[in-house]
Tab-separated table of C-alpha atoms and ligand atoms in Angstrom:
chain	number	residue	atom	x	y	z
A	68	MET	CA	-2.226	58.120	-145.806
A	69	GLU	CA	-3.529	60.944	-147.951
A	70	LYS	CA	-6.097	63.204	-146.343
A	71	LYS	CA	-9.659	62.907	-147.649
A	72	ILE	CA	-11.115	65.803	-149.569
A	73	VAL	CA	-13.889	68.120	-148.442
A	74	PHE	CA	-15.694	70.492	-150.804
A	75	SER	CA	-18.290	73.068	-149.880
A	76	GLY	CA	-19.374	76.540	-150.941
A	77	ILE	CA	-21.724	79.432	-150.425
A	78	GLN	CA	-23.392	81.610	-153.041
A	79	PRO	CA	-22.437	85.299	-152.779
A	80	SER	CA	-26.096	86.109	-153.446
A	81	GLY	CA	-26.351	88.464	-150.483
A	82	LYS	CA	-25.159	88.934	-146.949
A	83	LEU	CA	-24.366	85.704	-145.134
A	84	THR	CA	-26.739	84.690	-142.374
A	85	ILE	CA	-26.401	82.977	-139.051
A	86	GLY	CA	-27.965	79.947	-140.870
A	87	ASN	CA	-24.979	79.789	-143.233
A	88	TYR	CA	-22.659	79.936	-140.237
A	89	ILE	CA	-24.332	77.290	-138.088
A	90	GLY	CA	-25.259	75.046	-141.031
A	91	VAL	CA	-21.841	74.938	-142.667
A	92	ILE	CA	-19.093	77.476	-141.874
A	93	LYS	CA	-18.782	76.365	-138.264
A	94	GLN	CA	-18.300	72.787	-139.479
A	95	TRP	CA	-15.729	73.862	-142.093
A	96	VAL	CA	-13.572	75.396	-139.377
A	97	LYS	CA	-13.458	72.040	-137.586
A	98	MET	CA	-13.019	69.961	-140.737
A	99	GLN	CA	-10.025	71.886	-142.034
A	100	LYS	CA	-7.947	70.400	-139.200
A	101	LYS	CA	-8.481	66.864	-140.454
A	102	TYR	CA	-9.132	67.069	-144.209
A	103	ASN	CA	-7.933	68.699	-147.391
A	104	CYS	CA	-10.607	71.325	-147.749
A	105	PHE	CA	-11.788	73.284	-150.771
A	106	PHE	CA	-14.051	76.185	-149.845
A	107	SER	CA	-15.496	77.976	-152.810
A	108	ILE	CA	-17.457	81.166	-153.276
A	109	VAL	CA	-19.892	79.816	-155.815
A	110	ASP	CA	-20.652	82.952	-157.798
A	111	LEU	CA	-21.936	81.107	-160.885
A	112	HIS	CA	-24.733	79.688	-158.759
A	113	SER	CA	-25.662	83.117	-157.496
A	114	ILE	CA	-26.289	84.529	-160.982
A	115	THR	CA	-29.280	82.182	-161.340
A	116	THR	CA	-31.079	84.775	-159.233
A	117	TYR	CA	-29.291	87.818	-160.607
A	118	LYS	CA	-30.753	91.177	-159.720
A	119	ASN	CA	-29.879	94.595	-161.164
A	120	ASN	CA	-28.764	95.971	-157.841
A	121	PHE	CA	-26.587	92.972	-157.103
A	122	ASN	CA	-22.973	94.035	-156.528
A	123	ILE	CA	-21.358	90.673	-157.062
A	124	ASN	CA	-17.781	91.899	-156.661
A	125	ASN	CA	-18.507	93.352	-153.265
A	126	ASN	CA	-20.515	90.308	-152.260
A	127	ILE	CA	-17.590	88.039	-153.169
A	128	LEU	CA	-15.126	90.063	-151.102
A	129	ASP	CA	-17.580	90.289	-148.188
A	130	THR	CA	-18.094	86.516	-148.323
A	131	LEU	CA	-14.374	85.828	-148.488
A	132	SER	CA	-13.724	88.162	-145.541
A	133	LEU	CA	-16.439	86.402	-143.555
A	134	TYR	CA	-14.951	82.978	-144.314
A	135	LEU	CA	-11.682	84.238	-142.841
A	136	ALA	CA	-13.301	86.094	-139.943
A	137	CYS	CA	-15.110	82.899	-138.927
A	138	GLY	CA	-11.841	80.950	-138.838
A	139	ILE	CA	-11.184	79.511	-142.299
A	140	ASN	CA	-7.424	79.423	-142.629
A	141	PRO	CA	-6.028	80.010	-146.148
A	142	ASN	CA	-2.829	78.214	-145.155
A	143	LYS	CA	-4.781	75.058	-144.422
A	144	SER	CA	-7.668	75.243	-146.895
A	145	ILE	CA	-7.966	76.166	-150.547
A	146	ILE	CA	-10.303	79.120	-150.916
A	147	PHE	CA	-11.341	80.144	-154.414
A	148	ILE	CA	-13.987	81.742	-156.580
A	149	GLN	CA	-15.879	79.217	-158.680
A	150	SER	CA	-16.011	81.266	-161.903
A	151	ASN	CA	-12.190	81.559	-161.934
A	152	ILE	CA	-11.911	77.824	-162.602
A	153	TYR	CA	-13.479	77.208	-166.029
A	154	GLU	CA	-13.272	73.447	-165.508
A	155	HIS	CA	-16.401	73.609	-163.317
A	156	THR	CA	-18.611	74.709	-166.206
A	157	GLN	CA	-16.907	72.386	-168.658
A	158	LEU	CA	-17.551	69.373	-166.438
A	159	SER	CA	-21.050	70.626	-165.860
A	160	TRP	CA	-21.819	70.386	-169.588
A	161	ILE	CA	-20.476	66.847	-169.688
A	162	LEU	CA	-22.552	65.825	-166.662
A	163	ASN	CA	-25.687	67.396	-168.223
A	164	CYS	CA	-25.409	64.686	-170.819
A	165	TYR	CA	-25.462	61.980	-168.141
A	166	THR	CA	-28.429	63.360	-166.188
A	167	ASN	CA	-32.041	62.594	-166.918
A	168	TYR	CA	-34.315	65.627	-167.254
A	169	LYS	CA	-36.887	63.934	-165.011
A	170	GLU	CA	-34.336	63.702	-162.189
A	171	LEU	CA	-33.763	67.465	-162.321
A	172	ASN	CA	-37.452	68.199	-162.510
A	173	ARG	CA	-37.928	66.352	-159.229
A	174	MET	CA	-35.673	68.689	-157.247
A	175	ILE	CA	-37.689	70.261	-154.421
A	176	GLN	CA	-35.829	73.584	-154.601
A	177	PHE	CA	-36.588	73.858	-158.323
A	178	LYS	CA	-40.256	73.011	-157.797
A	179	LYS	CA	-40.532	75.647	-155.066
A	180	LYS	CA	-38.893	78.343	-157.183
A	181	LYS	CA	-41.037	77.397	-160.189
A	182	LYS	CA	-44.142	77.838	-158.064
A	183	ILE	CA	-43.185	81.340	-156.949
A	184	SER	CA	-41.965	82.707	-160.278
A	185	LYS	CA	-43.313	82.401	-163.806
A	186	ASN	CA	-40.121	83.824	-165.263
A	187	ILE	CA	-37.782	81.116	-164.069
A	188	ASN	CA	-34.480	80.675	-165.957
A	189	THR	CA	-32.943	77.343	-166.948
A	190	GLY	CA	-29.944	78.041	-164.678
A	191	ILE	CA	-32.201	77.257	-161.728
A	192	LEU	CA	-33.071	73.903	-163.285
A	193	PHE	CA	-29.436	73.026	-164.103
A	194	TYR	CA	-27.940	74.399	-160.878
A	195	PRO	CA	-27.710	70.948	-159.169
A	196	ILE	CA	-25.581	69.657	-162.061
A	197	LEU	CA	-23.148	72.551	-161.700
A	198	MET	CA	-23.110	71.735	-157.990
A	199	ALA	CA	-22.322	68.089	-158.793
A	200	SER	CA	-19.457	69.281	-161.010
A	201	ASP	CA	-18.074	71.502	-158.239
A	202	ILE	CA	-17.964	68.470	-155.971
A	203	LEU	CA	-16.879	65.721	-158.354
A	204	LEU	CA	-14.127	67.758	-159.992
A	205	TYR	CA	-11.971	67.499	-156.856
A	206	ASN	CA	-12.601	63.817	-156.013
A	207	THR	CA	-14.451	64.940	-152.949
A	208	SER	CA	-15.242	62.509	-150.124
A	209	TYR	CA	-17.308	64.772	-147.854
A	210	VAL	CA	-19.642	67.676	-148.546
A	211	PRO	CA	-20.776	69.674	-145.492
A	212	ILE	CA	-24.245	71.083	-146.223
A	213	GLY	CA	-27.440	72.282	-144.600
A	214	LEU	CA	-30.460	70.010	-144.794
A	215	ASP	CA	-31.926	71.893	-147.791
A	216	GLN	CA	-29.083	70.666	-150.011
A	217	LYS	CA	-29.464	66.948	-149.195
A	218	GLN	CA	-31.435	66.107	-152.319
A	219	HIS	CA	-28.809	67.787	-154.514
A	220	ILE	CA	-26.078	65.587	-153.044
A	221	GLU	CA	-28.202	62.504	-153.710
A	222	LEU	CA	-28.461	63.618	-157.326
A	223	CYS	CA	-24.707	64.202	-157.436
A	224	ARG	CA	-24.121	60.667	-156.154
A	225	ASN	CA	-26.512	59.257	-158.771
A	226	ILE	CA	-24.717	61.087	-161.568
A	227	ALA	CA	-21.306	59.916	-160.317
A	228	ASN	CA	-22.498	56.302	-160.022
A	229	LYS	CA	-24.006	56.389	-163.492
A	230	PHE	CA	-20.763	57.765	-164.921
A	231	ASN	CA	-18.642	55.216	-163.039
A	232	ASN	CA	-20.835	52.361	-164.266
A	233	ILE	CA	-20.011	53.330	-167.825
A	234	TYR	CA	-16.366	54.402	-167.543
A	235	GLY	CA	-14.964	52.674	-164.462
A	236	ASN	CA	-14.077	54.282	-161.169
A	237	ILE	CA	-13.607	57.872	-162.245
A	238	PHE	CA	-15.401	59.679	-159.462
A	239	ASN	CA	-15.297	59.283	-155.727
A	240	ILE	CA	-18.860	58.949	-154.464
A	241	PRO	CA	-19.173	61.870	-152.038
A	242	LYS	CA	-21.042	61.702	-148.756
A	243	PRO	CA	-23.084	64.604	-147.388
A	244	CYS	CA	-22.155	65.847	-143.911
A	245	ILE	CA	-25.274	67.226	-142.318
A	246	PHE	CA	-24.632	68.213	-138.764
A	247	LYS	CA	-27.101	67.475	-136.034
A	248	ASN	CA	-27.165	70.905	-134.450
A	249	GLY	CA	-28.696	73.608	-136.624
A	250	ASN	CA	-28.816	71.977	-140.056
A	251	ARG	CA	-31.974	73.983	-140.764
A	252	ILE	CA	-32.181	77.338	-139.032
A	253	MET	CA	-35.641	78.724	-139.633
A	254	SER	CA	-36.795	82.266	-140.394
A	255	LEU	CA	-37.269	84.265	-137.214
A	256	GLN	CA	-40.868	85.338	-137.795
A	257	GLU	CA	-42.088	82.827	-140.424
A	258	THR	CA	-40.943	79.610	-138.829
A	259	ASN	CA	-42.306	77.390	-141.590
A	260	LYS	CA	-39.432	78.316	-143.929
A	261	LYS	CA	-35.662	78.265	-143.554
A	262	MET	CA	-33.702	81.433	-142.953
A	263	SER	CA	-32.508	82.641	-146.361
A	264	LYS	CA	-30.220	85.511	-147.203
A	265	SER	CA	-32.474	86.620	-150.081
A	266	ASP	CA	-35.638	86.812	-147.974
A	267	LYS	CA	-37.278	90.207	-148.540
A	268	ASN	CA	-38.533	90.318	-144.969
A	269	LEU	CA	-35.373	91.373	-143.140
A	270	ASN	CA	-37.003	90.643	-139.782
A	271	ASN	CA	-36.718	86.964	-140.666
A	272	ILE	CA	-32.930	87.043	-140.811
A	273	ILE	CA	-29.985	87.502	-138.491
A	274	PHE	CA	-27.055	88.424	-140.696
A	275	LEU	CA	-23.543	87.638	-139.524
A	276	LEU	CA	-22.906	91.379	-139.650
A	277	GLU	CA	-26.147	92.258	-137.891
A	278	LYS	CA	-25.914	95.190	-135.487
A	279	LYS	CA	-26.545	94.453	-131.814
A	280	LYS	CA	-29.620	96.692	-131.607
A	281	ASP	CA	-31.159	94.981	-134.654
A	282	ILE	CA	-30.568	91.519	-133.150
A	283	PHE	CA	-32.506	92.642	-130.064
A	284	LYS	CA	-35.236	94.197	-132.216
A	285	LYS	CA	-35.698	91.154	-134.462
A	286	ILE	CA	-35.802	88.708	-131.562
A	287	ARG	CA	-38.195	90.932	-129.663
A	288	LEU	CA	-40.557	90.772	-132.666
A	289	ILE	CA	-40.928	86.974	-132.427
A	290	LYS	CA	-44.502	86.213	-131.412
A	291	THR	CA	-44.920	84.757	-127.942
A	292	ASP	CA	-47.829	83.841	-125.740
A	293	SER	CA	-49.672	86.662	-124.035
A	294	LYS	CA	-48.759	85.184	-120.645
A	295	LYS	CA	-45.898	87.078	-119.115
A	296	CYS	CA	-44.220	84.128	-117.534
A	297	TYR	CA	-44.109	80.723	-119.063
A	298	LYS	CA	-42.422	77.397	-118.586
A	299	ILE	CA	-40.137	77.492	-121.593
A	300	LYS	CA	-39.336	73.849	-120.983
A	301	HIS	CA	-42.815	72.871	-122.155
A	302	ASP	CA	-43.229	75.585	-124.733
A	303	ASN	CA	-43.843	74.569	-128.322
A	304	ASN	CA	-43.478	78.047	-129.741
A	305	LEU	CA	-41.530	77.454	-132.954
A	306	GLY	CA	-40.003	80.933	-132.898
A	307	LEU	CA	-38.487	80.312	-129.479
A	308	LEU	CA	-37.415	76.769	-130.346
A	309	ASN	CA	-35.620	78.240	-133.353
A	310	ILE	CA	-33.791	80.660	-131.060
A	311	LEU	CA	-32.791	77.784	-128.776
A	312	ASN	CA	-31.529	75.959	-131.855
A	313	ILE	CA	-29.491	79.022	-132.863
A	314	LEU	CA	-28.029	79.357	-129.359
A	315	SER	CA	-27.094	75.694	-129.287
A	316	GLY	CA	-25.661	75.845	-132.822
A	317	LEU	CA	-23.484	78.827	-131.939
A	318	THR	CA	-22.244	77.755	-128.537
A	319	GLY	CA	-22.315	73.941	-128.738
A	320	ILE	CA	-24.325	73.876	-125.490
A	321	LYS	CA	-27.225	71.379	-125.554
A	322	ILE	CA	-30.728	72.764	-126.160
A	323	ASN	CA	-32.006	71.129	-122.983
A	324	GLU	CA	-29.437	72.972	-120.948
A	325	PHE	CA	-30.674	76.284	-122.342
A	326	LYS	CA	-34.259	75.184	-121.737
A	327	ASN	CA	-33.461	74.522	-118.094
A	328	ASN	CA	-31.694	77.850	-117.711
A	329	PHE	CA	-34.542	79.792	-119.254
A	330	ASN	CA	-37.301	77.860	-117.517
A	331	ASN	CA	-39.771	80.076	-115.631
A	332	LYS	CA	-38.244	83.221	-117.073
A	333	ILE	CA	-40.337	86.050	-118.400
A	334	TYR	CA	-40.376	86.026	-122.179
A	335	SER	CA	-38.702	89.408	-122.456
A	336	ASP	CA	-35.849	88.234	-120.198
A	337	PHE	CA	-35.434	85.083	-122.271
A	338	LYS	CA	-35.326	87.151	-125.457
A	339	ASN	CA	-32.867	89.661	-124.011
A	340	GLU	CA	-30.511	86.976	-122.746
A	341	ALA	CA	-30.671	85.111	-126.042
A	342	SER	CA	-30.029	88.353	-127.984
A	343	ASN	CA	-27.049	89.078	-125.769
A	344	ILE	CA	-25.486	85.649	-126.377
A	345	ILE	CA	-25.968	85.982	-130.133
A	346	ALA	CA	-24.680	89.573	-130.247
A	347	ASN	CA	-21.571	88.672	-128.224
A	348	PHE	CA	-20.844	85.714	-130.449
A	349	LEU	CA	-21.281	87.687	-133.661
A	350	GLY	CA	-19.378	90.651	-132.200
A	351	LYS	CA	-16.133	88.678	-132.307
A	352	ILE	CA	-16.675	87.610	-135.919
A	353	GLN	CA	-17.571	91.184	-136.841
A	354	GLU	CA	-14.408	92.571	-135.245
A	355	ASN	CA	-12.295	90.139	-137.287
A	356	TYR	CA	-14.322	90.899	-140.401
A	357	TYR	CA	-13.861	94.673	-140.286
A	358	ASN	CA	-10.107	94.203	-139.817
A	359	ILE	CA	-9.828	91.862	-142.785
A	360	ARG	CA	-12.252	93.530	-145.224
A	361	GLU	CA	-10.026	96.599	-145.588
A	362	LYS	CA	-6.947	94.580	-146.557
A	363	LYS	CA	-7.440	94.459	-150.316
A	364	LYS	CA	-3.980	93.098	-151.167
A	365	PHE	CA	-4.326	90.329	-148.573
A	366	LEU	CA	-7.712	89.297	-150.000
A	367	LYS	CA	-6.422	89.452	-153.575
A	368	ASP	CA	-3.481	87.205	-152.678
A	369	ILE	CA	-5.779	84.624	-151.085
A	370	ILE	CA	-7.896	84.518	-154.241
A	371	TYR	CA	-4.802	84.365	-156.450
A	372	TYR	CA	-3.066	81.502	-154.623
A	373	GLY	CA	-6.335	79.630	-154.014
A	374	THR	CA	-7.114	79.799	-157.737
A	375	ILE	CA	-3.687	78.486	-158.710
A	376	LYS	CA	-3.965	75.520	-156.337
A	377	ALA	CA	-7.562	74.625	-157.261
A	378	LYS	CA	-6.946	75.135	-160.992
A	379	LYS	CA	-4.044	72.690	-161.048
A	380	ILE	CA	-6.149	69.895	-159.563
A	381	ALA	CA	-9.283	70.743	-161.552
A	382	LYS	CA	-7.364	70.754	-164.832
A	383	LYS	CA	-5.727	67.404	-164.155
A	384	ASN	CA	-8.991	65.737	-163.122
A	385	LEU	CA	-11.011	67.171	-165.996
A	386	PHE	CA	-8.402	65.999	-168.470
A	387	LYS	CA	-8.779	62.440	-167.136
A	388	ILE	CA	-12.564	62.619	-167.577
A	389	ILE	CA	-12.388	64.055	-171.074
A	390	LYS	CA	-9.951	61.353	-172.068
A	391	LYS	CA	-12.191	58.647	-170.618
A	392	ILE	CA	-15.222	59.712	-172.619
A	393	GLY	CA	-13.138	59.782	-175.782
A	394	LEU	CA	-13.083	63.506	-176.473
A	395	LYS	CA	-9.300	63.735	-176.633
A	396	ILE	CA	-8.402	63.499	-180.281
A	397	LYS	CA	-5.459	61.336	-181.203
A	398	ILE	CA	-4.012	61.938	-184.660
B	568	AQP	N1	-31.058	78.491	-142.678
B	568	AQP	C1	-30.065	77.618	-142.858
B	568	AQP	N2	-29.818	76.665	-141.939
B	568	AQP	C2	-28.799	75.774	-142.106
B	568	AQP	N3	-27.991	75.762	-143.193
B	568	AQP	C3	-28.217	76.699	-144.132
B	568	AQP	N4	-27.616	76.971	-145.311
B	568	AQP	C4	-28.208	78.030	-145.895
B	568	AQP	N5	-29.204	78.487	-145.119
B	568	AQP	C5	-29.240	77.668	-144.019
B	568	AQP	C6	-26.518	76.174	-145.860
B	568	AQP	O1	-25.467	77.053	-146.227
B	568	AQP	C7	-24.826	76.516	-147.384
B	568	AQP	C8	-24.659	77.587	-148.414
B	568	AQP	O2	-25.942	78.000	-148.829
B	568	AQP	P1	-26.113	79.004	-150.041
B	568	AQP	O3	-26.149	80.365	-149.508
B	568	AQP	O4	-25.117	78.739	-151.073
B	568	AQP	O5	-27.482	78.567	-150.664
B	568	AQP	P2	-28.889	78.447	-150.036
B	568	AQP	O6	-29.040	77.127	-149.341
B	568	AQP	O7	-29.883	78.714	-151.139
B	568	AQP	O8	-28.908	79.593	-148.953
B	568	AQP	P3	-29.840	80.850	-148.912
B	568	AQP	O9	-29.410	81.698	-147.772
B	568	AQP	O10	-31.269	80.389	-148.902
B	568	AQP	O11	-29.472	81.572	-150.259
B	568	AQP	P4	-30.431	82.299	-151.276
B	568	AQP	O12	-31.395	83.103	-150.437
B	568	AQP	O13	-29.531	83.139	-152.112
B	568	AQP	O14	-31.133	81.219	-152.068
B	568	AQP	C9	-25.668	75.340	-147.891
B	568	AQP	O15	-25.062	74.119	-147.573
B	568	AQP	C10	-26.952	75.512	-147.164
B	568	AQP	O16	-27.598	74.280	-146.916
């Protein structure tokens, strides 16, 4: 039996965070053992929030090196850069024509971004359709995502169903894989919003390449009760619950187990122990990363062979779609 297909990606819009790792990368590493996986660096998505100081080339290579450092194996999975496969944007145009404007306008992420900025570009509105194209182009069955992307997968499924109703079973209807542990890691200090790599307040983020001393500093800054000693077990402090969620997401140990271990501890001890666990975990990834990031030829080869493999499949599938909608001229 042929292995089912998994597609997922991350925007190289900045330095990857511990949220990206727990929300998706950790799951990718497991999934590549069982499925045919396509892991993309979705650079076309990242230009929706393009900034002048944005070094996209470096960001792409940093992201690729982090994929590998975290355990993505290029011999098992196809790793590629989205903009190298033109079929993504071509399919995206086609799918635009099968998507209702009102559906796009309902997207929570779009509404949020529209609220913050008056100068919003149409790329931000159309981004979920490009995302649907990324997924549908490879006949994907499963899409590992963080909770924030759930609505976009629902839209993708709607588009695919609409298309299939007209043209027959062209697309697989993909299912989102949202993992129980850590599908929404929150900002460290502002716990009402998710941790985001483009957050201007750096104290909200733990980057995968965060230095040990900065991990300690950022965790120390989380507001806690004035009492020195507290029963963590009964504590509803969202900042600390977020840390427990991070610890559980990284190690796979249940939150309750951590709660029991930290119960009756002084806050500073809890924070120090948590910082230590996080720093040790990230230390291993960072060691791998710094080894890999220097190997330019190795990275170039991964991109080259990944592109060839993805391109072949994308081209074949797009051709089928184009033919179905009648755009292939017969003379
Ligand atoms: N805090 C998070 N918790 C759990 N999962 C997360 N993801 C992102 N942040 C968290 C998941 O990682 C995948 C790739 O995300 P992305 O970087 O391509 O886009 P994003 O969701 O917009 O992430 P950011 O960090 O917030 O990016 P910026 O700041 O550039 O907009 C997705 O599956 C996402 O759910």
